């Protein structure tokens, strides 16, 4: 399998959780040193891993990396697009260059990875693409408009792709995550990175079309369908409370 964003956070946890189940893991991110550390941790679990430092915004590097993975292991069964970036601030003050870079990482990056990997999955007649998005891609909140927009774009690409590969044996899962925290404590509002990774690994084992992580995120998504005006009110109040504290 190939995991982007594997140098830290959720991507790292997914790589470790999959390695614990015997997967051979290609680790992708920009920072070489942390990637090597993750590769060593995977090796300690008795699995095979290799670090491929690269930038998901660089289409040529993405294609070259996928070619190297195929040359090494012959196939790619699972692609997890977990690399992501974020910016915060009001829409009125968003810097277009920052927003462009954000879209390049959060939306075009996964698309480029899919374009490089899918021909191999089609040849294999099977495969699974897991795109890690955010609940904010379903319902934006104040100060996170650009991030939410980049994730909403990823959601749309993922939904379209799922229908485009129907019948090929390739599965596509959208993961809409709520807030994650390092460590192992799971709660209503926040999920641990470890808990989220375990949930994602379960959906690799038994594919589903979509996973919404954290109970609070599921409530937000449901409520937003039924009463979007009430959600406007809640997220505005929430933000005001955060600013005061
Ligand atoms: N944490 C949360 O609360 C939360 C909530 C909802 C959704 N998510 C989503 O879950 C995913 C993982 O989040 P996280 O909190 O674990 O993120 P994180 O700790 O900030 O890690 C981001 C990962 O992406 C890699 N990355 C960033 N830009 C890259 C680029 N241009 N090319 C290649 N790799 C790049 C980083 O490695 P390098 O810097 O070494 O490149 C790192 O491995 C993201 O897609 C995020 O949007 C997170």
Coordinates of N, CA and C and ligand atoms in Angstrom, one line a residue, residues 3-14 28-35 52-58 62 81-86 101 104-106 109-110 113 131-136 147 150-151 154 175-182 190-191 193 200 213-214, ligand 1:
X3 N 0.8 5.3 1.4 CA 0.2 6.2 2.3 C 0.9 7.6 2.2
X4 N 0.1 8.6 1.8 CA 0.7 9.9 1.8 C 0.5 10.6 3.2
X5 N 1.3 11.5 3.5 CA 1.3 12.2 4.8 C 1.7 11.2 5.9
X6 N 2.6 10.3 5.5 CA 3.0 9.2 6.5 C 4.1 9.7 7.5
X7 N 4.6 10.9 7.4 CA 5.7 11.3 8.3 C 5.2 11.6 9.7
X8 N 3.9 11.9 9.8 CA 3.4 12.3 11.2 C 1.9 12.2 11.2
X9 N 1.3 12.4 12.4 CA -0.1 12.5 12.5 C -0.9 11.2 12.1
X10 N -2.0 11.4 11.5 CA -2.9 10.3 11.1 C -2.3 9.4 10.1
X11 N -1.6 10.0 9.1 CA -0.9 9.1 8.0 C 0.1 8.1 8.7
X12 N 0.8 8.7 9.6 CA 1.8 7.8 10.3 C 1.1 6.7 11.0
X13 N 0.0 7.0 11.7 CA -0.7 6.0 12.5 C -1.3 5.0 11.6
X14 N -1.8 5.4 10.4 CA -2.4 4.4 9.5 C -1.3 3.5 9.0
X28 N 5.0 8.2 2.0 CA 5.2 9.4 1.2 C 4.9 10.6 2.1
X29 N 5.8 11.6 2.0 CA 5.7 12.9 2.6 C 6.9 13.7 2.1
X30 N 7.1 15.0 2.5 CA 8.2 15.7 2.1 C 9.5 15.5 3.0
X31 N 9.2 15.3 4.3 CA 10.4 15.3 5.2 C 11.0 13.9 5.3
X32 N 12.3 13.8 4.8 CA 12.9 12.5 4.7 C 13.2 11.8 6.1
X33 N 13.6 12.7 7.0 CA 14.1 12.1 8.3 C 12.9 11.4 9.1
X34 N 11.8 12.1 9.3 CA 10.7 11.5 10.0 C 10.1 10.3 9.2
X35 N 10.2 10.3 7.9 CA 9.7 9.2 7.1 C 10.6 8.0 7.4
X52 N 9.6 7.3 0.7 CA 9.8 8.0 -0.6 C 9.5 9.5 -0.3
X53 N 10.5 10.3 0.0 CA 10.3 11.7 0.2 C 9.9 12.4 -1.1
X54 N 8.8 13.1 -1.1 CA 8.3 13.8 -2.3 C 7.2 14.7 -1.9
X55 N 6.9 15.6 -2.9 CA 5.8 16.6 -2.6 C 4.6 16.2 -3.5
X56 N 3.5 16.1 -2.9 CA 2.3 15.7 -3.7 C 1.9 16.7 -4.7
X57 N 2.4 18.0 -4.6 CA 2.1 19.0 -5.6 C 2.9 18.8 -6.9
X58 N 3.9 18.0 -6.8 CA 4.8 17.8 -8.0 C 4.4 16.5 -8.7
X62 N 5.2 12.5 -8.2 CA 4.2 11.6 -7.9 C 4.3 10.4 -8.8
X81 N -4.7 8.6 0.7 CA -4.3 10.0 0.6 C -4.6 10.7 1.9
X82 N -3.6 10.8 2.8 CA -3.8 11.4 4.1 C -3.0 12.7 4.2
X83 N -2.1 13.0 3.2 CA -1.4 14.3 3.3 C -2.4 15.5 3.3
X84 N -2.1 16.4 4.1 CA -3.0 17.6 4.1 C -2.4 18.8 4.7
X85 N -2.9 19.9 4.3 CA -2.4 21.2 4.9 C -3.6 22.0 5.3
X86 N -3.4 23.0 6.2 CA -4.5 23.8 6.6 C -4.1 25.3 6.8
X101 N -2.2 27.1 -2.9 CA -1.3 26.1 -2.4 C -2.1 25.0 -1.6
X104 N -3.8 22.8 -3.9 CA -2.8 21.9 -4.6 C -2.5 20.7 -3.7
X105 N -2.4 20.9 -2.4 CA -2.1 19.8 -1.5 C -3.3 18.9 -1.2
X106 N -4.4 19.6 -0.8 CA -5.6 18.9 -0.3 C -6.5 18.3 -1.4
X109 N -3.4 17.1 -5.1 CA -2.5 16.1 -4.7 C -3.1 14.7 -4.7
X110 N -4.2 14.5 -4.0 CA -4.9 13.2 -4.1 C -5.3 12.8 -5.5
X113 N -2.3 11.6 -7.3 CA -1.9 10.2 -6.8 C -2.9 9.2 -7.4
X131 N -9.6 8.4 0.5 CA -9.2 9.8 0.6 C -9.6 10.4 1.9
X132 N -8.6 10.9 2.6 CA -8.9 11.5 4.0 C -9.3 13.0 3.8
X133 N -10.5 13.2 4.1 CA -11.0 14.6 4.0 C -11.4 15.0 5.4
X134 N -12.3 16.0 5.5 CA -12.7 16.6 6.8 C -14.2 16.7 6.8
X135 N -14.7 16.7 8.0 CA -16.2 17.0 8.1 C -16.4 18.5 7.7
X136 N -15.4 19.3 7.7 CA -15.6 20.7 7.2 C -15.8 20.7 5.7
X147 N -9.9 26.1 3.9 CA -9.6 24.7 4.2 C -10.9 23.8 3.8
X150 N -11.3 23.4 0.1 CA -10.4 22.4 -0.5 C -10.9 21.0 -0.2
X151 N -11.4 20.8 1.0 CA -11.9 19.5 1.4 C -13.2 19.1 0.7
X154 N -12.3 18.0 -2.6 CA -11.9 16.6 -2.5 C -13.0 15.6 -2.4
X175 N -13.2 9.5 3.8 CA -13.1 9.6 5.2 C -13.3 11.1 5.6
X176 N -14.4 11.4 6.3 CA -14.6 12.8 6.7 C -14.3 12.8 8.2
X177 N -13.2 13.4 8.5 CA -12.8 13.3 10.0 C -13.2 14.6 10.7
X178 N -13.6 14.4 11.9 CA -13.7 15.5 12.9 C -12.3 15.8 13.5
X179 N -12.3 16.5 14.6 CA -11.1 16.9 15.2 C -10.3 15.6 15.8
X180 N -9.0 15.6 15.5 CA -8.2 14.5 15.9 C -7.2 15.0 16.9
X181 N -6.8 14.2 17.9 CA -5.8 14.6 18.8 C -4.8 13.4 19.0
X182 N -3.5 13.8 19.2 CA -2.5 12.8 19.4 C -2.9 12.0 20.7
X190 N -13.7 14.7 20.1 CA -12.3 14.5 19.5 C -12.1 13.0 19.4
X191 N -11.4 12.6 18.3 CA -11.0 11.2 18.2 C -9.4 11.2 18.3
X193 N -5.7 10.1 17.2 CA -5.2 9.7 15.8 C -5.2 8.2 15.7
X200 N -10.0 3.5 10.1 CA -9.7 3.6 8.7 C -9.2 2.2 8.2
X213 N -15.8 10.4 11.0 CA -15.2 10.1 12.3 C -15.5 11.2 13.3
X214 N -15.8 10.8 14.5 CA -16.2 11.4 15.7 C -17.7 11.6 15.7
Ligands
LIG1 N1 -5.9 16.6 12.7 C1 -7.2 16.9 12.6 O1 -7.9 17.3 13.5 C2 -7.9 16.6 11.3 C3 -9.3 16.8 11.2 C4 -10.0 16.5 10.0 C5 -9.2 16.1 8.9 N2 -7.9 16.0 9.0 C6 -7.2 15.5 7.8 O2 -6.5 14.3 8.1 C7 -5.2 14.3 7.3 C8 -4.1 14.1 8.3 O3 -4.1 15.2 9.3 P1 -3.0 15.4 10.4 O4 -3.6 16.2 11.4 O5 -2.4 14.0 10.7 O6 -1.9 16.3 9.6 P2 -0.5 16.7 10.0 O7 -0.1 16.1 11.3 O8 -0.4 18.2 9.8 O9 0.4 16.0 8.9 C9 0.3 16.3 7.5 C10 1.0 15.3 6.7 O10 0.9 15.6 5.3 C11 2.2 15.8 4.8 N3 2.2 16.8 3.8 C12 1.9 18.1 3.9 N4 2.1 18.8 2.8 C13 2.6 17.8 1.9 C14 3.0 17.9 0.5 N5 2.9 19.1 -0.2 N6 3.5 16.8 0.0 C15 3.6 15.6 0.7 N7 3.2 15.5 1.9 C16 2.7 16.6 2.5 C17 3.1 16.1 6.0 O11 4.5 15.7 5.8 P3 5.6 16.8 5.4 O12 5.4 18.0 6.1 O13 6.8 16.0 5.8 O14 5.5 16.9 3.9 C18 2.5 15.2 7.1 O15 3.0 13.9 7.0 C19 -5.2 15.6 6.6 O16 -5.6 15.4 5.3 C20 -6.1 16.5 7.3 O17 -6.7 17.6 6.5 C21 -7.2 16.2 10.1

